[in-house]
Amino acid sequence: MSDRVNVTVDGIAVEVEPGTTILQACEEAGVEIPRFCYHERLSVAGNCRMCLVEVEKAPKPVASCAMPVAPDMVVNTQSDSVKSAREGVMEFLLINHPLDCPICDQGGECDLQDQALGYGVDSSRFEDNKRAVEEKEMGPLVKTVMTRCIHCTRCVRFATEVAGVPEIGAIGRGEDMEITTYLEASLESEMSGNVIDLCPVGALTSKPYAFTARPWELRKTETIDVMDAVGSNIRVDVRGREVMRILPRDNEAVNEEWLSDKSRFVWDGLNTQRLDRPYLRVDDKLQATDWPSAFDAIAAQLEAGSGQVAALAGDLVCTEGQFALKSLMEKLGSAHLDCRQDGAKLSGPRANYLFNTGIAGIEDADALLLIGTNPRLEAAVLNARVRKRWLAGNFPIAAIGQPTDLTYDAEFIGAGPQTLAQLVEGKHGFADVLSKAERPMLILGQGALARSDGAGVFAQALALADETGMISDDWNGFNVLHTAAGRVGGMDIGFLPGEGGRDRNGIIEGCKSGDISTVILYGADEIDRDELGGAFVIYIGSHGDRGAHGADVILPAAAYTEKQAIFVNTEGRAQMSERAAFPPGDAREDWKIFRALSDHLNVTLDFDTVDALRKVMFELAPHLARFDELVPTGVPEKPVAVVTELDAAAFVPALTDYYLTNPIARASATMAACAEAKRERAKAIGGTGTDG
């Protein structure tokens, strides 16, 4: 006997799960129901009344978003009473809404405009003065036109439920009700930009993008974000050669429909401080040059250099570029290469460095331990998934590291490796919580791994996973959270020290000692030039940031929006980015630079096209060809050589400033404004309130 409920919608019979709302049942039947306040990822508010439908035997139309179905319910969405109710609601909602469609920044993308055309009337009976509402200050990202607000409260519910920062609320009642922020301060959330997408009426719009372009002017490209290691699915809108905005795309397994602020608003950094031609250092000054001259300088250095050549890959680089550079290094006979720019102690099989549960798998866990990570800053969208699971209940969370607000209740049980050792030995109460859980998980962050004793911390975390039953045939709760979009892809194709090769720290030591005479920095902008001693530095990247400033030769490369390339996210999901714009000036795609350089150095690589490159790369790492899939990885293994003595120092967060973590973000005026607003807010909160 089926436990599903039979419902009839406009004569169409459907079967739905018990508890399904009438609105959802109507959608199952293929009937569109207009709505403003309802959103499938937010709690039900039922305050716009646009979704009114007629239910048989009901005395008046009912709000379909809030009413669950009943057995054998008969629903009519096209009756005269429903049509009249919708027209009345629309007329009511538009009483105070200004007739400013031509100048509204949501022109062409407005839910209100679409629904007014479909379900409203062409006139209003309201003849009194319309109200006017003062604009609110919501920070550098969100522009307000609050006279348009219809009090759907989507923004309020998002901030409270998804972002976990209850800073948006309502004051006043009735016509005097206004949506505002707490003390009219800027939003303190890494997810605040999502309220722009949620607002159905243009009351909240994008401040950086406002009045810069219309949607019909833009060329839209579906691609992948690289501001963190989540691999959020995005759409890049371009006019001419200039990126104008970035929006999220739906992907239930990765980012749902959300996007972090850095990923959404970093686009102005793509248009500034770009490297558009090669540069050569002459008399301690960088001078513009051409490609042959730059290649000649590199060839002369490699021929004359008494030491060896080494290569470091940065955070935003693609997998094809790393494979091409690795192939070049093999041709040059060097095993000194590393994609772990921060010095993280990660190695071994794939399960050692992946988020093994998968991002969506967080919702299946029933206990969580955070080790040396702040996912709110390192992966804001992933952190929202953790909060979503926490809100569902029965999800104890503990953390080892510096106490901070994660947007959910987490017990900070210690600061460093000592607490981790206590858990392994069963001397801490949370070890029992993990052992009793059916699907426990831990998240090991780069703040714990990028230390001298990172390998020892990894071994301790793995031992804890074994002791508490985190790894079984149907569950792998051992997770590593990366902060760099290019890291997993680099490790997958083996951009790591070969036999006798030096790792990141070893390369730096070799530069200081003179054993390494040439260093290739491939998008590696977090390396201090002073650490490289007298080595000859070749920088390949898209922006004139730290790496370029200290380089002897600069080769301009494409940014992530300017190439078709594979990026592998923290859970090991390979995704293909698409070219939304062309690189500026003489800049070229990364792999093409290494292919041309190899030809100039008489060590020509074995591929002429990106397809040929990928064919060879897929032979080495076949899972990279399975796009948007989580390939089974087996179980993590303990590193061969582990430091037994652990440092007593507390785990330090991998990120200190969320908004300025990479060259593109540091080139963005918007990100700089956000960082400044955050500092100002922290300064204001830190005051006593009595010092004037």
PDB file of N, CA, C and O in Angstrom, residues 576-627:
ATOM      1  N   MET A 576      35.203  21.477 -15.894  1.00  0.00           N
ATOM      2  CA  MET A 576      35.795  22.216 -17.003  1.00  0.00           C
ATOM      3  C   MET A 576      35.333  23.673 -16.984  1.00  0.00           C
ATOM      4  O   MET A 576      34.129  23.948 -17.014  1.00  0.00           O
ATOM      5  N   SER A 577      36.271  24.586 -16.930  1.00  0.00           N
ATOM      6  CA  SER A 577      35.945  25.997 -17.090  1.00  0.00           C
ATOM      7  C   SER A 577      35.886  26.333 -18.574  1.00  0.00           C
ATOM      8  O   SER A 577      36.486  25.645 -19.400  1.00  0.00           O
ATOM      9  N   GLU A 578      35.165  27.386 -18.904  1.00  0.00           N
ATOM     10  CA  GLU A 578      35.042  27.804 -20.292  1.00  0.00           C
ATOM     11  C   GLU A 578      35.565  29.228 -20.456  1.00  0.00           C
ATOM     12  O   GLU A 578      35.530  30.022 -19.523  1.00  0.00           O
ATOM     13  N   ARG A 579      36.030  29.535 -21.642  1.00  0.00           N
ATOM     14  CA  ARG A 579      36.545  30.869 -21.923  1.00  0.00           C
ATOM     15  C   ARG A 579      35.384  31.851 -22.055  1.00  0.00           C
ATOM     16  O   ARG A 579      34.521  31.690 -22.906  1.00  0.00           O
ATOM     17  N   ALA A 580      35.364  32.878 -21.209  1.00  0.00           N
ATOM     18  CA  ALA A 580      34.341  33.919 -21.289  1.00  0.00           C
ATOM     19  C   ALA A 580      34.853  35.162 -22.009  1.00  0.00           C
ATOM     20  O   ALA A 580      34.073  35.907 -22.591  1.00  0.00           O
ATOM     21  N   ALA A 581      36.174  35.382 -21.937  1.00  0.00           N
ATOM     22  CA  ALA A 581      36.798  36.528 -22.605  1.00  0.00           C
ATOM     23  C   ALA A 581      38.186  36.104 -23.062  1.00  0.00           C
ATOM     24  O   ALA A 581      38.680  35.034 -22.698  1.00  0.00           O
ATOM     25  N   PHE A 582      38.820  36.931 -23.868  1.00  0.00           N
ATOM     26  CA  PHE A 582      40.167  36.632 -24.338  1.00  0.00           C
ATOM     27  C   PHE A 582      41.200  37.351 -23.472  1.00  0.00           C
ATOM     28  O   PHE A 582      40.926  38.434 -22.947  1.00  0.00           O
ATOM     29  N   PRO A 583      42.379  36.764 -23.325  1.00  0.00           N
ATOM     30  CA  PRO A 583      43.424  37.424 -22.527  1.00  0.00           C
ATOM     31  C   PRO A 583      43.819  38.766 -23.150  1.00  0.00           C
ATOM     32  O   PRO A 583      43.756  38.935 -24.372  1.00  0.00           O
ATOM     33  N   PRO A 584      44.238  39.715 -22.331  1.00  0.00           N
ATOM     34  CA  PRO A 584      44.599  41.035 -22.865  1.00  0.00           C
ATOM     35  C   PRO A 584      45.964  41.027 -23.538  1.00  0.00           C
ATOM     36  O   PRO A 584      46.873  40.280 -23.145  1.00  0.00           O
ATOM     37  N   GLY A 585      46.117  41.877 -24.524  1.00  0.00           N
ATOM     38  CA  GLY A 585      47.427  42.087 -25.151  1.00  0.00           C
ATOM     39  C   GLY A 585      48.080  40.823 -25.658  1.00  0.00           C
ATOM     40  O   GLY A 585      47.484  40.025 -26.392  1.00  0.00           O
ATOM     41  N   ASP A 586      49.329  40.611 -25.233  1.00  0.00           N
ATOM     42  CA  ASP A 586      50.115  39.454 -25.664  1.00  0.00           C
ATOM     43  C   ASP A 586      50.006  38.262 -24.723  1.00  0.00           C
ATOM     44  O   ASP A 586      50.763  37.288 -24.879  1.00  0.00           O
ATOM     45  N   ALA A 587      49.143  38.341 -23.734  1.00  0.00           N
ATOM     46  CA  ALA A 587      48.990  37.227 -22.800  1.00  0.00           C
ATOM     47  C   ALA A 587      48.503  35.976 -23.531  1.00  0.00           C
ATOM     48  O   ALA A 587      47.737  36.058 -24.493  1.00  0.00           O
ATOM     49  N   ARG A 588      48.942  34.811 -23.073  1.00  0.00           N
ATOM     50  CA  ARG A 588      48.595  33.546 -23.709  1.00  0.00           C
ATOM     51  C   ARG A 588      48.125  32.531 -22.669  1.00  0.00           C
ATOM     52  O   ARG A 588      48.376  32.690 -21.474  1.00  0.00           O
ATOM     53  N   GLU A 589      47.450  31.501 -23.136  1.00  0.00           N
ATOM     54  CA  GLU A 589      47.071  30.404 -22.245  1.00  0.00           C
ATOM     55  C   GLU A 589      48.314  29.736 -21.679  1.00  0.00           C
ATOM     56  O   GLU A 589      49.343  29.612 -22.370  1.00  0.00           O
ATOM     57  N   ASP A 590      48.212  29.247 -20.451  1.00  0.00           N
ATOM     58  CA  ASP A 590      49.371  28.753 -19.719  1.00  0.00           C
ATOM     59  C   ASP A 590      50.119  27.663 -20.473  1.00  0.00           C
ATOM     60  O   ASP A 590      51.341  27.713 -20.644  1.00  0.00           O
ATOM     61  N   TRP A 591      49.395  26.633 -20.903  1.00  0.00           N
ATOM     62  CA  TRP A 591      50.070  25.495 -21.537  1.00  0.00           C
ATOM     63  C   TRP A 591      50.786  25.907 -22.822  1.00  0.00           C
ATOM     64  O   TRP A 591      51.843  25.353 -23.146  1.00  0.00           O
ATOM     65  N   LYS A 592      50.237  26.893 -23.536  1.00  0.00           N
ATOM     66  CA  LYS A 592      50.867  27.359 -24.767  1.00  0.00           C
ATOM     67  C   LYS A 592      52.218  28.018 -24.472  1.00  0.00           C
ATOM     68  O   LYS A 592      53.160  27.892 -25.260  1.00  0.00           O
ATOM     69  N   ILE A 593      52.286  28.719 -23.332  1.00  0.00           N
ATOM     70  CA  ILE A 593      53.547  29.355 -22.943  1.00  0.00           C
ATOM     71  C   ILE A 593      54.621  28.298 -22.727  1.00  0.00           C
ATOM     72  O   ILE A 593      55.754  28.419 -23.224  1.00  0.00           O
ATOM     73  N   PHE A 594      54.283  27.241 -21.983  1.00  0.00           N
ATOM     74  CA  PHE A 594      55.269  26.199 -21.686  1.00  0.00           C
ATOM     75  C   PHE A 594      55.635  25.413 -22.953  1.00  0.00           C
ATOM     76  O   PHE A 594      56.785  25.004 -23.123  1.00  0.00           O
ATOM     77  N   ARG A 595      54.656  25.215 -23.824  1.00  0.00           N
ATOM     78  CA  ARG A 595      54.949  24.522 -25.091  1.00  0.00           C
ATOM     79  C   ARG A 595      55.907  25.346 -25.947  1.00  0.00           C
ATOM     80  O   ARG A 595      56.883  24.806 -26.510  1.00  0.00           O
ATOM     81  N   ALA A 596      55.674  26.655 -26.065  1.00  0.00           N
ATOM     82  CA  ALA A 596      56.551  27.523 -26.851  1.00  0.00           C
ATOM     83  C   ALA A 596      57.933  27.628 -26.217  1.00  0.00           C
ATOM     84  O   ALA A 596      58.958  27.630 -26.920  1.00  0.00           O
ATOM     85  N   LEU A 597      57.972  27.701 -24.880  1.00  0.00           N
ATOM     86  CA  LEU A 597      59.259  27.784 -24.182  1.00  0.00           C
ATOM     87  C   LEU A 597      60.076  26.515 -24.396  1.00  0.00           C
ATOM     88  O   LEU A 597      61.292  26.577 -24.608  1.00  0.00           O
ATOM     89  N   SER A 598      59.410  25.371 -24.355  1.00  0.00           N
ATOM     90  CA  SER A 598      60.119  24.103 -24.559  1.00  0.00           C
ATOM     91  C   SER A 598      60.740  24.041 -25.955  1.00  0.00           C
ATOM     92  O   SER A 598      61.849  23.530 -26.141  1.00  0.00           O
ATOM     93  N   ASP A 599      60.025  24.570 -26.940  1.00  0.00           N
ATOM     94  CA  ASP A 599      60.544  24.605 -28.307  1.00  0.00           C
ATOM     95  C   ASP A 599      61.786  25.492 -28.383  1.00  0.00           C
ATOM     96  O   ASP A 599      62.773  25.154 -29.041  1.00  0.00           O
ATOM     97  N   HIS A 600      61.746  26.619 -27.676  1.00  0.00           N
ATOM     98  CA  HIS A 600      62.865  27.560 -27.662  1.00  0.00           C
ATOM     99  C   HIS A 600      64.069  26.978 -26.941  1.00  0.00           C
ATOM    100  O   HIS A 600      65.215  27.327 -27.261  1.00  0.00           O
ATOM    101  N   LEU A 601      63.834  26.103 -25.980  1.00  0.00           N
ATOM    102  CA  LEU A 601      64.921  25.498 -25.213  1.00  0.00           C
ATOM    103  C   LEU A 601      65.390  24.184 -25.822  1.00  0.00           C
ATOM    104  O   LEU A 601      66.232  23.484 -25.219  1.00  0.00           O
ATOM    105  N   ASN A 602      64.842  23.846 -26.994  1.00  0.00           N
ATOM    106  CA  ASN A 602      65.205  22.601 -27.693  1.00  0.00           C
ATOM    107  C   ASN A 602      64.874  21.340 -26.893  1.00  0.00           C
ATOM    108  O   ASN A 602      65.587  20.333 -26.983  1.00  0.00           O
ATOM    109  N   VAL A 603      63.793  21.418 -26.117  1.00  0.00           N
ATOM    110  CA  VAL A 603      63.304  20.234 -25.402  1.00  0.00           C
ATOM    111  C   VAL A 603      61.803  20.124 -25.664  1.00  0.00           C
ATOM    112  O   VAL A 603      60.988  20.036 -24.752  1.00  0.00           O
ATOM    113  N   THR A 604      61.429  20.151 -26.914  1.00  0.00           N
ATOM    114  CA  THR A 604      60.034  20.266 -27.339  1.00  0.00           C
ATOM    115  C   THR A 604      59.130  19.223 -26.679  1.00  0.00           C
ATOM    116  O   THR A 604      59.460  18.022 -26.673  1.00  0.00           O
ATOM    117  N   LEU A 605      58.020  19.697 -26.129  1.00  0.00           N
ATOM    118  CA  LEU A 605      57.044  18.817 -25.489  1.00  0.00           C
ATOM    119  C   LEU A 605      56.311  17.985 -26.526  1.00  0.00           C
ATOM    120  O   LEU A 605      56.275  18.315 -27.712  1.00  0.00           O
ATOM    121  N   ASP A 606      55.681  16.917 -26.068  1.00  0.00           N
ATOM    122  CA  ASP A 606      55.119  15.905 -26.971  1.00  0.00           C
ATOM    123  C   ASP A 606      53.689  16.212 -27.404  1.00  0.00           C
ATOM    124  O   ASP A 606      52.961  15.322 -27.814  1.00  0.00           O
ATOM    125  N   PHE A 607      53.236  17.434 -27.278  1.00  0.00           N
ATOM    126  CA  PHE A 607      51.873  17.775 -27.694  1.00  0.00           C
ATOM    127  C   PHE A 607      51.859  19.179 -28.299  1.00  0.00           C
ATOM    128  O   PHE A 607      52.632  20.051 -27.912  1.00  0.00           O
ATOM    129  N   ASP A 608      50.987  19.348 -29.290  1.00  0.00           N
ATOM    130  CA  ASP A 608      50.858  20.631 -29.970  1.00  0.00           C
ATOM    131  C   ASP A 608      49.516  21.297 -29.716  1.00  0.00           C
ATOM    132  O   ASP A 608      49.351  22.474 -29.985  1.00  0.00           O
ATOM    133  N   THR A 609      48.555  20.533 -29.248  1.00  0.00           N
ATOM    134  CA  THR A 609      47.213  21.047 -28.996  1.00  0.00           C
ATOM    135  C   THR A 609      46.798  20.695 -27.582  1.00  0.00           C
ATOM    136  O   THR A 609      47.368  19.790 -26.955  1.00  0.00           O
ATOM    137  N   VAL A 610      45.764  21.398 -27.090  1.00  0.00           N
ATOM    138  CA  VAL A 610      45.281  21.109 -25.749  1.00  0.00           C
ATOM    139  C   VAL A 610      44.636  19.725 -25.696  1.00  0.00           C
ATOM    140  O   VAL A 610      44.700  19.044 -24.662  1.00  0.00           O
ATOM    141  N   ASP A 611      44.036  19.288 -26.797  1.00  0.00           N
ATOM    142  CA  ASP A 611      43.450  17.943 -26.823  1.00  0.00           C
ATOM    143  C   ASP A 611      44.535  16.877 -26.706  1.00  0.00           C
ATOM    144  O   ASP A 611      44.355  15.867 -26.012  1.00  0.00           O
ATOM    145  N   ALA A 612      45.653  17.102 -27.390  1.00  0.00           N
ATOM    146  CA  ALA A 612      46.764  16.154 -27.288  1.00  0.00           C
ATOM    147  C   ALA A 612      47.340  16.144 -25.876  1.00  0.00           C
ATOM    148  O   ALA A 612      47.705  15.093 -25.343  1.00  0.00           O
ATOM    149  N   LEU A 613      47.435  17.325 -25.269  1.00  0.00           N
ATOM    150  CA  LEU A 613      47.907  17.417 -23.881  1.00  0.00           C
ATOM    151  C   LEU A 613      46.992  16.625 -22.950  1.00  0.00           C
ATOM    152  O   LEU A 613      47.461  15.843 -22.107  1.00  0.00           O
ATOM    153  N   ARG A 614      45.683  16.831 -23.109  1.00  0.00           N
ATOM    154  CA  ARG A 614      44.727  16.147 -22.234  1.00  0.00           C
ATOM    155  C   ARG A 614      44.761  14.636 -22.438  1.00  0.00           C
ATOM    156  O   ARG A 614      44.573  13.867 -21.485  1.00  0.00           O
ATOM    157  N   LYS A 615      44.979  14.209 -23.661  1.00  0.00           N
ATOM    158  CA  LYS A 615      45.059  12.769 -23.914  1.00  0.00           C
ATOM    159  C   LYS A 615      46.176  12.132 -23.101  1.00  0.00           C
ATOM    160  O   LYS A 615      45.993  11.079 -22.463  1.00  0.00           O
ATOM    161  N   VAL A 616      47.333  12.777 -23.089  1.00  0.00           N
ATOM    162  CA  VAL A 616      48.464  12.268 -22.303  1.00  0.00           C
ATOM    163  C   VAL A 616      48.157  12.375 -20.803  1.00  0.00           C
ATOM    164  O   VAL A 616      48.456  11.464 -20.020  1.00  0.00           O
ATOM    165  N   MET A 617      47.543  13.492 -20.407  1.00  0.00           N
ATOM    166  CA  MET A 617      47.231  13.716 -18.997  1.00  0.00           C
ATOM    167  C   MET A 617      46.206  12.705 -18.499  1.00  0.00           C
ATOM    168  O   MET A 617      46.317  12.198 -17.370  1.00  0.00           O
ATOM    169  N   PHE A 618      45.230  12.385 -19.315  1.00  0.00           N
ATOM    170  CA  PHE A 618      44.198  11.418 -18.910  1.00  0.00           C
ATOM    171  C   PHE A 618      44.772  10.004 -18.790  1.00  0.00           C
ATOM    172  O   PHE A 618      44.263   9.190 -18.027  1.00  0.00           O
ATOM    173  N   GLU A 619      45.818   9.716 -19.553  1.00  0.00           N
ATOM    174  CA  GLU A 619      46.482   8.413 -19.400  1.00  0.00           C
ATOM    175  C   GLU A 619      47.143   8.314 -18.029  1.00  0.00           C
ATOM    176  O   GLU A 619      47.163   7.245 -17.415  1.00  0.00           O
ATOM    177  N   LEU A 620      47.675   9.442 -17.555  1.00  0.00           N
ATOM    178  CA  LEU A 620      48.308   9.477 -16.241  1.00  0.00           C
ATOM    179  C   LEU A 620      47.275   9.483 -15.121  1.00  0.00           C
ATOM    180  O   LEU A 620      47.445   8.810 -14.095  1.00  0.00           O
ATOM    181  N   ALA A 621      46.207  10.238 -15.310  1.00  0.00           N
ATOM    182  CA  ALA A 621      45.157  10.374 -14.287  1.00  0.00           C
ATOM    183  C   ALA A 621      43.792  10.235 -14.958  1.00  0.00           C
ATOM    184  O   ALA A 621      43.142  11.235 -15.278  1.00  0.00           O
ATOM    185  N   PRO A 622      43.325   9.007 -15.190  1.00  0.00           N
ATOM    186  CA  PRO A 622      42.081   8.786 -15.946  1.00  0.00           C
ATOM    187  C   PRO A 622      40.851   9.437 -15.316  1.00  0.00           C
ATOM    188  O   PRO A 622      39.906   9.798 -16.024  1.00  0.00           O
ATOM    189  N   HIS A 623      40.855   9.584 -13.988  1.00  0.00           N
ATOM    190  CA  HIS A 623      39.677  10.150 -13.324  1.00  0.00           C
ATOM    191  C   HIS A 623      39.422  11.602 -13.725  1.00  0.00           C
ATOM    192  O   HIS A 623      38.292  12.096 -13.582  1.00  0.00           O
ATOM    193  N   LEU A 624      40.445  12.297 -14.223  1.00  0.00           N
ATOM    194  CA  LEU A 624      40.261  13.685 -14.626  1.00  0.00           C
ATOM    195  C   LEU A 624      39.345  13.815 -15.840  1.00  0.00           C
ATOM    196  O   LEU A 624      38.807  14.892 -16.106  1.00  0.00           O
ATOM    197  N   ALA A 625      39.181  12.743 -16.586  1.00  0.00           N
ATOM    198  CA  ALA A 625      38.300  12.778 -17.754  1.00  0.00           C
ATOM    199  C   ALA A 625      36.837  12.577 -17.387  1.00  0.00           C
ATOM    200  O   ALA A 625      35.955  12.752 -18.238  1.00  0.00           O
ATOM    201  N   ARG A 626      36.559  12.218 -16.148  1.00  0.00           N
ATOM    202  CA  ARG A 626      35.179  11.981 -15.708  1.00  0.00           C
ATOM    203  C   ARG A 626      34.654  13.253 -15.043  1.00  0.00           C
ATOM    204  O   ARG A 626      34.681  13.418 -13.832  1.00  0.00           O
ATOM    205  N   PHE A 627      34.174  14.158 -15.874  1.00  0.00           N
ATOM    206  CA  PHE A 627      33.766  15.479 -15.407  1.00  0.00           C
ATOM    207  C   PHE A 627      32.539  15.414 -14.516  1.00  0.00           C
ATOM    208  O   PHE A 627      31.595  14.660 -14.772  1.00  0.00           O
TER     209      PHE A 627
END
